[in-house]
Amino acid sequence: MVRTWTVRGGQHGEREEQALDEGVVIAGWEEVGDLSGCASIAAVGGDVLARAYPGELPGRVDSWKHQLWRFITMETGDLVVMPRKFLGVVAIGQLSGGYEYRREAAPGFRHTRKVEWVRSQVERTAIGGDLRDSIGAFLTVSELSRRDAAHRC
């Protein structure tokens, strides 16, 4: 079953252009290293995030843990929606590869998934209100699951 995910291009849209140019989605969390060896959500939260962000509130770390787990476990073939921060459009693509950690990339640009961008300029107004509201959520990585989202994007 194809699922649909929102993956944001950064708090200030700083990852959007590179994501579109390189055919990837990029998750931030610059202090977090390679997640390839994380076989469970507990490993992401307990081992990786706790070390990278020792002073953060447990609730925030828990939210990040779930978002990063979603990012590394999304399935090839799933759809991704990347809202453009300062434009009234979203980019829609299909995941074409697994999680990759790019050690040589700039901090905040290391966690990636390959994407074939199908449409890079979809007007937000063309998206149903319920999905538009979900896309507008504050999470970096979230699932769009309302009312058969995968078939509506």
Short mmCIF file of C-alpha atoms in Angstrom, two decimals:
data_model
loop_
_atom_site.label_atom_id
_atom_site.label_comp_id
_atom_site.label_asym_id
_atom_site.label_seq_id
_atom_site.Cartn_x
_atom_site.Cartn_y
_atom_site.Cartn_z
CA MET A 1 0.00 0.00 0.00
CA VAL A 2 1.41 3.37 -1.03
CA ARG A 3 1.56 5.94 1.75
CA THR A 4 2.02 9.69 1.53
CA TRP A 5 4.42 11.73 3.65
CA THR A 6 5.18 15.38 4.19
CA VAL A 7 8.90 16.13 4.45
CA ARG A 8 9.72 19.79 5.01
CA GLY A 9 12.70 21.53 3.46
CA GLY A 10 13.87 23.24 6.63
CA GLN A 11 12.58 25.80 9.10
CA HIS A 12 13.49 28.57 6.65
CA GLY A 13 13.22 26.52 3.43
CA GLU A 14 17.00 26.12 3.34
CA ARG A 15 16.91 22.55 1.98
CA GLU A 16 14.20 22.96 -0.68
CA GLU A 17 16.28 23.96 -3.72
CA GLN A 18 18.96 21.35 -3.10
CA ALA A 19 16.28 18.70 -2.60
CA LEU A 20 14.68 19.55 -5.94
CA ASP A 21 18.01 19.89 -7.77
CA GLU A 22 19.41 16.59 -6.47
CA GLY A 23 16.22 14.52 -6.49
CA VAL A 24 16.13 13.91 -2.74
CA VAL A 25 14.25 14.80 0.41
CA ILE A 26 16.47 15.95 3.24
CA ALA A 27 15.83 15.77 6.97
CA GLY A 28 17.77 18.10 9.27
CA TRP A 29 18.91 17.11 12.75
CA GLU A 30 22.50 18.07 12.04
CA GLU A 31 23.83 16.74 15.35
CA VAL A 32 22.52 13.24 14.62
CA GLY A 33 24.87 10.87 12.83
CA ASP A 34 24.16 7.94 10.55
CA LEU A 35 20.86 6.20 11.33
CA SER A 36 21.48 3.23 9.03
CA GLY A 37 22.21 0.93 11.94
CA CYS A 38 19.01 1.79 13.82
CA ALA A 39 16.84 -1.32 13.69
CA SER A 40 14.13 0.01 15.98
CA ILE A 41 12.50 3.24 17.02
CA ALA A 42 14.03 2.73 20.47
CA ALA A 43 17.51 2.77 18.95
CA VAL A 44 16.81 6.11 17.28
CA GLY A 45 15.58 7.71 20.49
CA GLY A 46 17.57 6.02 23.19
CA ASP A 47 20.92 5.65 21.54
CA VAL A 48 21.20 8.38 18.92
CA LEU A 49 19.04 11.33 19.92
CA ALA A 50 19.73 11.17 23.64
CA ARG A 51 23.47 11.51 22.97
CA ALA A 52 23.07 14.20 20.30
CA TYR A 53 20.66 16.39 22.30
CA PRO A 54 21.34 15.72 26.00
CA GLY A 55 19.69 18.94 27.21
CA GLU A 56 16.42 18.69 25.27
CA LEU A 57 13.06 18.01 26.89
CA PRO A 58 11.99 14.35 26.73
CA GLY A 59 8.79 15.20 24.83
CA ARG A 60 10.69 16.99 22.08
CA VAL A 61 13.20 14.15 21.77
CA ASP A 62 10.31 11.67 21.58
CA SER A 63 8.72 13.66 18.74
CA TRP A 64 12.03 13.80 16.86
CA LYS A 65 12.52 10.07 17.41
CA HIS A 66 9.20 9.30 15.72
CA GLN A 67 9.88 11.68 12.84
CA LEU A 68 13.33 10.26 12.15
CA TRP A 69 11.99 6.70 12.37
CA ARG A 70 9.33 7.59 9.80
CA PHE A 71 12.00 9.10 7.56
CA ILE A 72 14.30 6.07 7.59
CA THR A 73 11.47 3.51 7.26
CA MET A 74 9.35 5.10 4.53
CA GLU A 75 8.96 2.64 1.65
CA THR A 76 10.35 3.05 -1.85
CA GLY A 77 7.33 3.94 -3.99
CA ASP A 78 5.67 6.05 -1.29
CA LEU A 79 4.72 9.61 -2.19
CA VAL A 80 6.31 12.66 -0.59
CA VAL A 81 5.02 16.20 -0.45
CA MET A 82 7.47 19.02 0.22
CA PRO A 83 5.75 22.31 1.00
CA ARG A 84 7.69 25.30 -0.34
CA LYS A 85 8.17 27.63 2.62
CA PHE A 86 7.76 31.01 0.92
CA LEU A 87 5.79 29.98 -2.14
CA GLY A 88 2.16 28.98 -2.47
CA VAL A 89 3.14 25.61 -3.93
CA VAL A 90 4.24 22.12 -2.94
CA ALA A 91 6.50 19.65 -4.71
CA ILE A 92 5.24 16.07 -5.08
CA GLY A 93 7.50 13.11 -5.71
CA GLN A 94 7.84 9.38 -5.35
CA LEU A 95 10.52 7.80 -3.18
CA SER A 96 12.98 5.92 -5.36
CA GLY A 97 15.56 4.85 -2.80
CA GLY A 98 16.24 4.02 0.81
CA TYR A 99 17.73 6.10 3.57
CA GLU A 100 21.23 7.46 2.94
CA TYR A 101 23.55 9.34 5.26
CA ARG A 102 25.83 11.71 3.36
CA ARG A 103 28.76 12.20 5.74
CA GLU A 104 30.45 14.77 3.47
CA ALA A 105 27.35 16.96 3.10
CA ALA A 106 26.92 20.16 5.07
CA PRO A 107 25.40 19.81 8.55
CA GLY A 108 21.62 19.65 8.28
CA PHE A 109 21.82 18.15 4.78
CA ARG A 110 23.08 14.65 5.58
CA HIS A 111 19.91 12.55 6.05
CA THR A 112 18.44 11.89 2.62
CA ARG A 113 16.07 9.74 0.60
CA LYS A 114 16.11 9.64 -3.22
CA VAL A 115 12.98 11.00 -4.86
CA GLU A 116 11.73 11.28 -8.39
CA TRP A 117 10.03 14.66 -8.35
CA VAL A 118 6.86 14.32 -10.41
CA ARG A 119 5.55 17.87 -10.00
CA SER A 120 7.50 20.68 -8.36
CA GLN A 121 4.95 23.50 -8.57
CA VAL A 122 1.52 22.28 -7.40
CA GLU A 123 -0.58 25.18 -6.16
CA ARG A 124 -1.66 24.70 -2.56
CA THR A 125 -5.15 25.84 -3.51
CA ALA A 126 -5.45 22.79 -5.80
CA ILE A 127 -5.11 20.50 -2.77
CA GLY A 128 -8.18 19.59 -0.70
CA GLY A 129 -8.58 21.61 2.49
CA ASP A 130 -8.14 18.65 4.82
CA LEU A 131 -4.85 17.65 3.17
CA ARG A 132 -3.73 21.26 2.99
CA ASP A 133 -4.26 21.51 6.75
CA SER A 134 -2.22 18.35 7.31
CA ILE A 135 0.57 19.63 5.07
CA GLY A 136 0.57 22.78 7.16
CA ALA A 137 1.40 20.89 10.37
CA PHE A 138 4.62 21.83 12.13
CA LEU A 139 6.35 18.44 12.02
CA THR A 140 9.31 17.98 9.69
CA VAL A 141 8.24 14.44 8.75
CA SER A 142 4.61 13.35 9.01
CA GLU A 143 2.22 10.99 7.28
CA LEU A 144 -0.67 12.31 5.23
CA SER A 145 -3.32 9.70 5.83
CA ARG A 146 -6.65 11.49 5.76
CA ARG A 147 -9.27 10.25 3.34
CA ASP A 148 -7.05 8.26 0.98
CA ALA A 149 -4.33 10.92 0.71
CA ALA A 150 -2.08 8.85 -1.54
CA HIS A 151 -4.67 8.81 -4.31
CA ARG A 152 -5.51 12.47 -3.92
CA CYS A 153 -2.01 13.98 -4.19
#
